[in-house]
Amino acid sequence: MNVSQKIIASHLVSGTMKTGEEIGLRIDQTLTQDATGTMAYLQFEAMGVPRVRTQLSVSYVDHNTLQTGFENADDHRFLQSIAAKYGIYFSPAGNGICHQLHLERFGIPGRTLIGSDSHTPTAGGLGMLSFGAGGLDVACAMAGEPFYITMPKIVRVTLKNRLRPWVSAKDVILELLRRLSVKGGRGKIFEFSGPGVATLSVPERATITNMGTELGATTSLFPSDSVTRDFLAAQKRAKDWKKLTADDDALYDEEIIIDLAALEPMIALPHSPDNVKKVSELAGTPVQQVAIGSCTNSSLADMKLVAKTLKGKKIHPNVSLVISPGSRQVVQLLAESGDLADMVASGARLLECACGPCIGMGQAPSSGAVSLRTFNRNFEARSGTKDAKVFLCSPEVAVAAALKGEITDPRKLGKKPALSLPRSLPVDKKLFYPPARRLKSVEVLRGPNIKPLPEFAPLENTINAKVLIRLGDNISTDHILPAGAKILPLRSNLPAISEHTFATVDKEFATRAKEAKSGVVVAGENYGQGSSREHAALAPRYLGVKAVIVKSFARIHLANLINFGILPLTFENPTDFEQLSQGQEITIPDILEKLQDAGGRIPAKNAATGKLIALRFDLTPRQKQILRAGGLLNWIKKNS
Ligand code: MIC
Ligand code: SF4
């Protein structure tokens, strides 16, 4: 077996490991972050389970740390108290970014993890099978329920040779994105193997698995080897290590080969992570902002490389350089070694160790600016400035641009500085707060920003609805429900946040949806790529969206639509996309009956043209039941 199959086989509770079949997996660990966590815990609370049933659950605060009003602080207090009450570890704001911290403190090779954040596969760098999921799926896993996915194809990514100086792990994943696109990984696990694996550290592996999410992959995974052992030992967790490698005769569905030695520094152009070119092709483009950090590139090695390159130099006067290290441990080590002083002396601005600019929490670029970021997403407007041009690159490329004021191939900087990394790291477990000893006595603290979830009605037999909007391919959840400093604080308040649905695409959407009372959304391929935020399903549902009709869906968003009772339909014939325009009325009759058919066909009638449009649903029996009930929470209540 390959590594993925080994972990799946040891956690399989339903289904068989046949590609395309629904499988249920036992989940060992869960993580949440604050922007999705409040909703996830409200849902967990509604399930009436007295204590989490996982081996370990952790609640991190890393997204909403600006606290421009009471809302974020209220959410943090709520999260801390509810964690204490239900047996969950709590990591307060200031500890760092959830994925970086989970690698450092909790991830274990061979175990399963789901997290209410799409970059949870970062833990795949440790040999952990980890998935991003909607908050409700994480709540179910905390209640001891299996996590359901379609058995993916397993792709072997064979890495040969080793990276050359100034070329980094980020370039490996950018190369994969260049080759495969943001849709190329759907329904697949990318499992890394070959002699190049041993040349990559755990944080480098994690950069790659982190951004496997941008391929649309189900997850990405590295084996657990002696490099993994040394990483865990340095974190004083040697006992968590176990060896986990593929059998010599392991079979894979597909294979991709990457020669690490042949890679060059790469960069993704606006506005998609797969719009990748060689840095050398863009050399000379003036740069106004450089942002270094995020769950993709904020490890100690990344930060030290930046510090050593900046040492004794000044950044270009036209550039604003902001740096957010990944964790408190990283900041502490940088402080002790003097690297932090070198960064600051060069002109860099230091930010809190949190998601920060990656999710538009501050540091919006100036109008039309070119911003180079070591992050994983560059969707339009995500930075907070709609006409900014955000490029994605490695810390090497980012720091070169900060010094030169223009896109620069870092190989032009001369000899790459040597890094010395400590073999043993300072570990402070005291800042991860364990659950209360006496769970029952804990009071959950709720502020006025935390609104209960509304009840949703069961699925109707006939949908009469207006086409509220028609959109193209690769619509991300940042388009559906933006984040950023103004909207993120409303994550626990559905009525308020739903007003911002599609706000960066079409300001009138929420008003139009409310007027129509019953609506559908029409779009192209890979609808809902990106974030796991279930608000991108919840808010449309709240505004009366009954169905989403597209050419194809992204995995996590499809699961979220089902969880909140929105009918996910695809065009039988993709060119029929042209048959539907904004403002037209459509009718989808006999839905409950049609859902029973194995064929998955369902016609819709366009009242404006009188034409029938052939639509399809591709749903498992479990998903059909959830949809009929009007969503997963209704279904759980009905069955308990
Ligand atoms: C993101 O990178 O888009 C986020 C913010 O981390 C999201 C989660 C969220 O929307 O809260 C993600 O990737 O799932
Ligand atoms: Fe945070 Fe950005 Fe990573 Fe999302 S992608 S978890 S916002 S650092």
XYZ file of C-alpha atoms in Angstrom, residues 9-531:
523
model
C -7.286 1.592 5.895
C -6.526 2.009 9.593
C -9.292 4.629 9.995
C -11.971 3.284 7.674
C -15.400 2.970 9.295
C -17.560 2.747 6.173
C -17.176 2.125 2.455
C -14.288 0.526 0.597
C -11.121 2.059 -0.771
C -12.412 2.140 -4.356
C -11.850 5.419 -6.194
C -15.065 7.423 -6.353
C -16.842 5.594 -3.480
C -17.929 7.416 -0.368
C -15.774 6.462 2.613
C -16.190 7.341 6.294
C -13.014 7.921 8.314
C -12.453 7.921 12.068
C -10.960 11.254 13.004
C -8.269 11.365 15.699
C -7.738 15.118 15.974
C -9.604 18.288 15.062
C -8.579 21.904 14.848
C -10.555 25.085 14.463
C -9.528 28.700 14.058
C -11.499 31.652 15.376
C -13.055 32.805 12.093
C -14.756 29.452 11.546
C -14.585 28.169 15.121
C -17.349 30.206 16.709
C -19.909 28.722 14.315
C -18.416 25.238 14.653
C -18.704 25.336 18.454
C -22.246 26.734 18.365
C -23.117 23.740 16.209
C -21.232 21.337 18.479
C -23.076 22.763 21.466
C -26.415 22.214 19.699
C -25.563 18.505 19.410
C -25.735 18.106 23.193
C -22.549 16.037 23.519
C -20.933 16.621 26.940
C -17.275 16.316 25.846
C -15.344 15.962 22.612
C -14.853 12.354 21.582
C -11.627 12.833 19.624
C -8.127 12.001 20.901
C -7.359 15.723 20.743
C -9.187 18.870 19.687
C -7.580 22.298 19.561
C -9.154 25.733 19.154
C -6.741 28.351 17.785
C -7.131 32.124 17.603
C -5.134 33.510 14.697
C -7.420 35.120 12.095
C -9.375 37.891 13.824
C -6.714 39.452 15.981
C -7.092 43.105 15.008
C -9.837 43.795 17.556
C -11.045 47.026 15.994
C -14.236 46.628 18.033
C -15.606 44.378 20.753
C -16.582 41.628 18.279
C -13.249 39.795 17.956
C -12.542 40.007 21.662
C -16.011 38.640 22.433
C -15.388 35.746 20.085
C -12.017 34.978 21.689
C -13.600 34.912 25.157
C -16.411 32.691 23.906
C -13.920 30.308 22.278
C -11.767 30.068 25.389
C -14.708 29.320 27.653
C -16.361 26.807 25.346
C -13.022 25.026 24.854
C -12.605 24.702 28.602
C -16.140 23.332 28.921
C -16.014 20.659 26.224
C -12.521 19.223 26.645
C -10.674 21.226 23.992
C -7.175 22.757 24.107
C -7.159 26.514 23.565
C -4.394 28.460 21.845
C -4.884 32.194 22.460
C -4.113 35.045 20.068
C -0.376 35.635 19.966
C 0.626 31.966 19.957
C 0.693 31.904 16.178
C -0.983 30.518 13.070
C -2.966 27.329 13.603
C -1.214 25.217 10.955
C 2.295 26.199 12.008
C 1.381 25.521 15.643
C -0.257 22.208 14.880
C 2.962 21.043 13.221
C 5.021 22.175 16.174
C 2.849 20.960 19.039
C 0.220 18.379 18.129
C 0.415 16.704 14.708
C 1.258 12.982 14.747
C 2.350 10.856 11.769
C -0.176 8.216 10.765
C -3.153 9.858 12.469
C -6.131 11.694 10.948
C -6.974 15.370 11.385
C -9.758 17.576 10.106
C -9.806 21.308 10.558
C -12.251 24.095 9.808
C -9.652 25.704 7.609
C -8.812 24.679 4.079
C -5.065 24.618 4.744
C -5.306 21.872 7.365
C -3.345 19.596 4.929
C -0.249 21.503 6.129
C 0.012 18.655 8.683
C 0.559 16.312 5.722
C 4.157 17.527 5.920
C 4.401 15.416 9.087
C 2.822 12.315 7.565
C -0.604 13.042 9.019
C -3.688 12.531 6.833
C -5.404 15.865 7.207
C -8.352 17.533 5.544
C -9.966 20.951 5.436
C -13.683 20.850 6.179
C -16.651 23.032 7.003
C -17.180 23.873 10.665
C -20.201 21.600 10.909
C -18.198 18.605 9.706
C -15.581 19.431 12.329
C -18.319 19.701 14.975
C -19.560 16.239 13.937
C -16.031 14.810 14.176
C -15.728 16.295 17.677
C -18.965 14.490 18.514
C -17.313 11.244 17.407
C -18.912 10.988 13.964
C -16.889 9.833 10.964
C -15.734 12.271 8.292
C -17.017 11.417 4.818
C -15.127 11.949 1.587
C -15.115 10.424 -1.848
C -12.209 7.989 -2.066
C -9.666 10.015 -4.026
C -7.202 8.903 -6.657
C -3.705 8.699 -5.213
C -1.125 10.544 -7.259
C 2.536 9.758 -6.669
C 4.657 12.865 -6.952
C 8.206 11.607 -7.380
C 10.816 14.151 -6.356
C 14.269 13.713 -7.831
C 17.588 15.337 -6.883
C 17.682 18.406 -4.630
C 16.789 22.098 -4.856
C 19.497 24.487 -5.966
C 20.390 27.592 -3.890
C 17.677 30.289 -3.787
C 15.103 27.808 -5.120
C 12.684 26.644 -2.448
C 9.794 24.384 -1.523
C 7.399 27.129 -2.610
C 8.718 26.728 -6.145
C 7.854 23.020 -6.055
C 4.204 23.716 -5.378
C 4.096 26.682 -7.756
C 5.466 24.366 -10.438
C 2.686 21.861 -9.691
C 0.132 24.671 -9.923
C 1.632 25.784 -13.226
C 1.329 22.277 -14.596
C -2.035 21.274 -13.178
C -4.055 24.489 -12.462
C -6.350 25.254 -9.519
C -8.711 22.493 -10.670
C -6.024 19.907 -11.376
C -6.013 18.297 -7.953
C -9.716 17.718 -7.472
C -10.564 14.234 -6.234
C -6.888 13.448 -5.667
C -4.368 12.963 -2.874
C -0.853 14.051 -3.794
C 1.569 11.691 -2.090
C 5.218 12.657 -2.292
C 7.957 10.082 -2.720
C 11.339 9.554 -4.312
C 14.893 10.488 -3.330
C 14.147 14.244 -3.202
C 11.884 13.778 -0.173
C 14.793 13.217 2.219
C 16.322 16.550 1.157
C 13.309 18.532 2.396
C 12.733 19.523 6.035
C 9.306 19.150 7.652
C 8.488 22.881 7.304
C 9.472 22.713 3.613
C 7.242 19.689 3.146
C 4.489 21.582 4.945
C 4.809 24.524 2.522
C 4.073 22.064 -0.269
C 1.169 20.226 1.386
C -0.272 23.550 2.568
C -0.608 24.819 -0.967
C -1.808 21.511 -2.332
C -5.119 23.060 -1.284
C -4.730 25.560 -4.138
C -4.636 22.611 -6.549
C -8.102 21.713 -5.276
C -6.619 18.475 -3.897
C -8.429 16.425 -1.270
C -5.141 16.495 0.618
C -1.369 16.107 0.215
C 0.933 13.849 2.162
C 4.605 13.134 2.827
C 5.923 9.926 4.381
C 7.212 9.967 7.954
C 10.971 9.320 7.943
C 14.106 10.243 9.874
C 13.652 13.914 8.896
C 10.218 13.781 10.567
C 11.767 12.106 13.588
C 14.392 14.837 13.974
C 11.740 17.558 13.640
C 9.586 15.999 16.370
C 12.623 15.411 18.574
C 13.604 19.099 18.260
C 10.056 19.956 19.374
C 10.530 17.579 22.353
C 7.965 15.170 20.922
C 10.195 12.256 19.917
C 7.639 9.809 21.324
C 5.035 10.943 18.778
C 7.163 9.730 15.882
C 6.554 6.562 13.968
C 7.958 5.525 10.635
C 5.432 5.487 7.840
C 6.488 4.892 4.278
C 4.945 3.348 1.181
C 5.552 -0.354 0.497
C 8.085 -1.018 -2.247
C 5.380 -2.430 -4.488
C 2.803 0.273 -3.647
C 0.444 1.169 -6.464
C -0.699 4.654 -7.440
C -3.385 5.902 -9.826
C -1.142 8.472 -11.489
C 2.458 9.657 -11.340
C 4.079 13.063 -11.722
C 7.839 13.552 -11.716
C 9.559 16.703 -10.538
C 13.293 17.165 -10.879
C 14.069 19.489 -7.968
C 17.423 20.443 -9.479
C 15.737 21.692 -12.654
C 13.399 24.125 -10.844
C 13.840 27.895 -10.901
C 12.332 30.601 -8.689
C 8.665 30.906 -9.673
C 5.927 33.459 -9.082
C 2.099 33.397 -9.387
C 0.624 36.460 -11.061
C -2.692 38.118 -10.199
C -5.358 36.886 -9.580
C -4.920 33.139 -9.362
C -2.369 30.843 -7.685
C -1.996 28.869 -10.927
C -1.043 31.859 -13.061
C 2.613 30.889 -12.632
C 5.698 32.124 -14.482
C 9.446 32.094 -13.884
C 10.619 35.034 -11.773
C 13.234 35.805 -14.416
C 10.434 36.539 -16.915
C 9.074 39.317 -14.700
C 12.353 40.750 -13.479
C 12.315 44.547 -13.299
C 8.612 44.961 -12.429
C 8.420 47.693 -9.742
C 7.119 46.486 -6.364
C 5.408 48.604 -3.698
C 4.703 46.055 -0.968
C 6.280 42.828 0.240
C 4.565 40.657 2.857
C 6.352 37.669 4.373
C 4.544 35.121 6.534
C 1.262 33.124 6.508
C 0.742 29.428 7.110
C 2.648 28.700 3.890
C 5.987 30.378 4.665
C 6.508 31.453 8.241
C 8.759 28.765 9.709
C 11.998 29.494 11.535
C 14.065 28.605 8.450
C 11.982 30.914 6.224
C 12.346 33.788 8.682
C 16.063 33.244 9.255
C 16.722 33.226 5.518
C 14.934 36.577 5.286
C 16.797 38.014 8.292
C 20.205 36.888 7.079
C 19.551 38.309 3.592
C 18.441 41.646 5.067
C 21.304 41.835 7.590
C 23.309 45.015 7.261
C 21.188 46.279 4.335
C 18.233 48.627 3.944
C 15.043 47.855 2.080
C 14.219 49.869 -1.048
C 12.548 53.197 -0.165
C 9.538 52.492 -2.412
C 8.731 49.241 -0.630
C 6.753 48.583 2.521
C 8.025 45.270 3.930
C 5.856 43.553 6.545
C 6.852 40.352 8.289
C 4.642 38.068 10.382
C 6.429 35.027 11.820
C 4.357 31.853 12.191
C 4.519 31.244 15.894
C 5.629 32.536 19.262
C 8.414 29.945 19.246
C 9.706 31.354 15.939
C 9.578 34.946 17.256
C 11.346 33.944 20.438
C 14.151 32.196 18.543
C 14.532 35.133 16.160
C 14.753 37.466 19.131
C 17.335 35.345 20.920
C 19.545 34.958 17.862
C 19.497 38.660 16.963
C 17.750 37.967 13.644
C 14.766 40.052 14.690
C 17.039 43.047 15.251
C 18.491 42.606 11.754
C 15.005 42.570 10.260
C 13.914 45.690 12.098
C 17.153 47.531 11.321
C 16.665 46.887 7.610
C 13.395 48.814 7.645
C 10.973 45.877 7.942
C 7.715 46.356 9.823
C 7.029 43.604 12.287
C 3.515 42.198 12.689
C 1.936 39.879 15.221
C 2.309 36.164 14.518
C -1.127 35.651 12.990
C -2.776 35.385 9.555
C -2.814 39.192 9.261
C -2.478 40.513 5.695
C -3.083 37.050 4.213
C -6.754 37.367 5.084
C -6.961 41.124 4.596
C -6.633 41.879 8.305
C -4.662 45.039 7.752
C -1.858 45.923 5.326
C -4.132 46.539 2.346
C -1.783 47.664 -0.452
C -2.011 51.164 -1.966
C -4.163 51.681 -5.067
C -2.968 49.625 -7.998
C 0.125 48.487 -6.055
C 2.178 45.424 -6.870
C 2.363 43.347 -3.692
C 4.625 40.295 -3.460
C 3.456 37.884 -0.796
C 4.761 34.556 0.440
C 1.140 33.490 0.931
C -1.028 30.935 -0.834
C -3.919 32.925 -2.327
C -4.077 36.014 -4.517
C -7.757 36.163 -5.413
C -8.965 39.586 -6.470
C -9.722 41.946 -3.556
C -8.603 39.449 -0.860
C -5.807 41.856 0.124
C -8.385 44.564 0.875
C -7.513 46.622 -2.243
C -9.497 45.603 -5.286
C -7.100 46.959 -7.900
C -3.930 45.759 -6.146
C -1.862 43.196 -8.021
C -0.913 40.421 -5.631
C 1.837 37.985 -6.645
C 2.700 34.803 -4.725
C 6.300 33.741 -4.255
C 8.894 32.249 -1.911
C 10.574 34.174 0.941
C 13.720 34.205 -1.223
C 11.951 36.042 -4.048
C 10.080 38.291 -1.598
C 13.184 39.475 0.213
C 15.006 40.100 -3.071
C 12.142 42.373 -4.164
C 12.150 44.186 -0.805
C 15.825 45.042 -1.228
C 15.737 45.928 -4.933
C 12.281 47.543 -5.209
C 11.457 45.383 -8.211
C 10.866 41.744 -9.012
C 14.340 40.211 -8.894
C 15.617 36.703 -9.410
C 17.130 35.988 -5.960
C 20.004 34.136 -7.628
C 21.223 37.618 -8.568
C 21.794 38.387 -4.859
C 25.026 36.395 -4.751
C 25.766 33.577 -2.355
C 22.785 32.341 -0.374
C 23.407 32.887 3.356
C 24.072 29.748 5.378
C 21.474 29.001 8.054
C 22.160 27.312 11.337
C 19.044 25.885 12.900
C 18.939 24.728 16.538
C 18.570 20.968 17.082
C 16.441 21.529 20.138
C 13.801 24.230 20.387
C 12.303 26.130 23.336
C 8.939 24.529 24.031
C 6.442 26.327 26.227
C 3.383 24.158 26.695
C 1.941 26.485 29.316
C 0.534 28.821 26.661
C -1.733 26.100 25.285
C -4.527 26.063 27.815
C -5.854 22.607 28.622
C -9.577 22.033 29.192
C -11.014 22.516 32.675
C -10.762 19.621 35.110
C -14.439 19.935 35.986
C -16.065 20.614 32.645
C -19.609 20.996 33.971
C -18.809 23.978 36.145
C -17.534 26.148 33.256
C -19.775 28.979 32.110
C -19.751 29.769 28.385
C -19.264 33.520 27.876
C -21.201 35.035 24.971
C -21.073 38.636 23.792
C -23.764 40.444 21.820
C -22.008 39.626 18.517
C -22.701 35.928 18.924
C -26.095 35.198 17.422
C -27.731 31.771 17.469
C -28.089 29.896 14.188
C -31.475 30.225 12.479
C -33.622 27.148 11.790
C -33.821 26.066 8.150
C -36.854 24.407 6.500
C -36.665 20.964 4.839
C -36.129 20.695 1.073
C -39.122 21.765 -1.041
C -40.503 19.497 -3.734
C -40.615 22.300 -6.291
C -38.198 25.203 -6.466
C -39.498 28.335 -8.176
C -36.636 30.770 -8.157
C -34.914 33.655 -9.837
C -31.403 33.449 -11.286
C -29.757 35.919 -8.922
C -26.357 36.004 -10.557
C -24.389 34.223 -13.281
C -20.636 33.899 -12.819
C -17.671 32.348 -14.632
C -15.133 29.657 -13.672
C -13.093 29.305 -10.459
C -15.316 31.499 -8.293
C -13.709 31.362 -4.849
C -15.337 31.591 -1.446
C -13.553 34.961 -1.181
C -15.883 36.071 -3.991
C -18.946 34.480 -2.400
C -18.346 35.822 1.078
C -15.309 38.089 1.440
C -13.172 38.220 4.584
C -11.012 41.203 5.611
C -10.997 43.564 8.540
C -14.560 44.839 8.060
C -16.404 41.579 7.388
C -14.473 38.956 9.384
C -15.680 40.284 12.764
C -19.222 39.319 11.718
C -18.526 35.591 11.399
C -20.650 34.781 14.483
C -23.540 36.932 13.295
C -25.230 35.421 10.270
C -27.865 38.136 9.676
C -25.151 40.798 9.622
C -22.575 38.905 7.544
C -25.079 37.777 4.915
C -25.434 41.422 3.810
C -21.919 41.062 2.350
C -22.642 38.053 0.146
C -20.899 38.516 -3.233
C -20.129 42.089 -2.105
C -16.908 42.445 -4.100
C -18.538 41.045 -7.249
C -21.969 42.672 -7.107
C -22.921 45.071 -4.308
C -26.671 44.665 -4.977
C -26.686 40.886 -4.552
C -28.003 40.730 -0.979
C -30.808 43.216 -1.655
C -31.793 41.414 -4.858
C -31.781 38.023 -3.132
C -33.966 39.259 -0.285
C -36.445 40.798 -2.739
C -36.616 37.605 -4.797
C -37.095 35.492 -1.617
C -36.156 32.378 -3.583
C -33.064 32.297 -5.779
C -30.439 30.238 -7.575
C -26.797 30.992 -8.304
C -25.344 29.951 -11.679
C -21.599 29.567 -12.323
C -18.909 27.732 -14.276
C -16.200 25.247 -13.285
C -14.683 24.711 -9.814
C -17.293 26.807 -8.011
C -16.416 27.540 -4.374
C -12.663 26.932 -4.566
C -10.524 28.226 -1.732
C -11.509 28.675 1.867
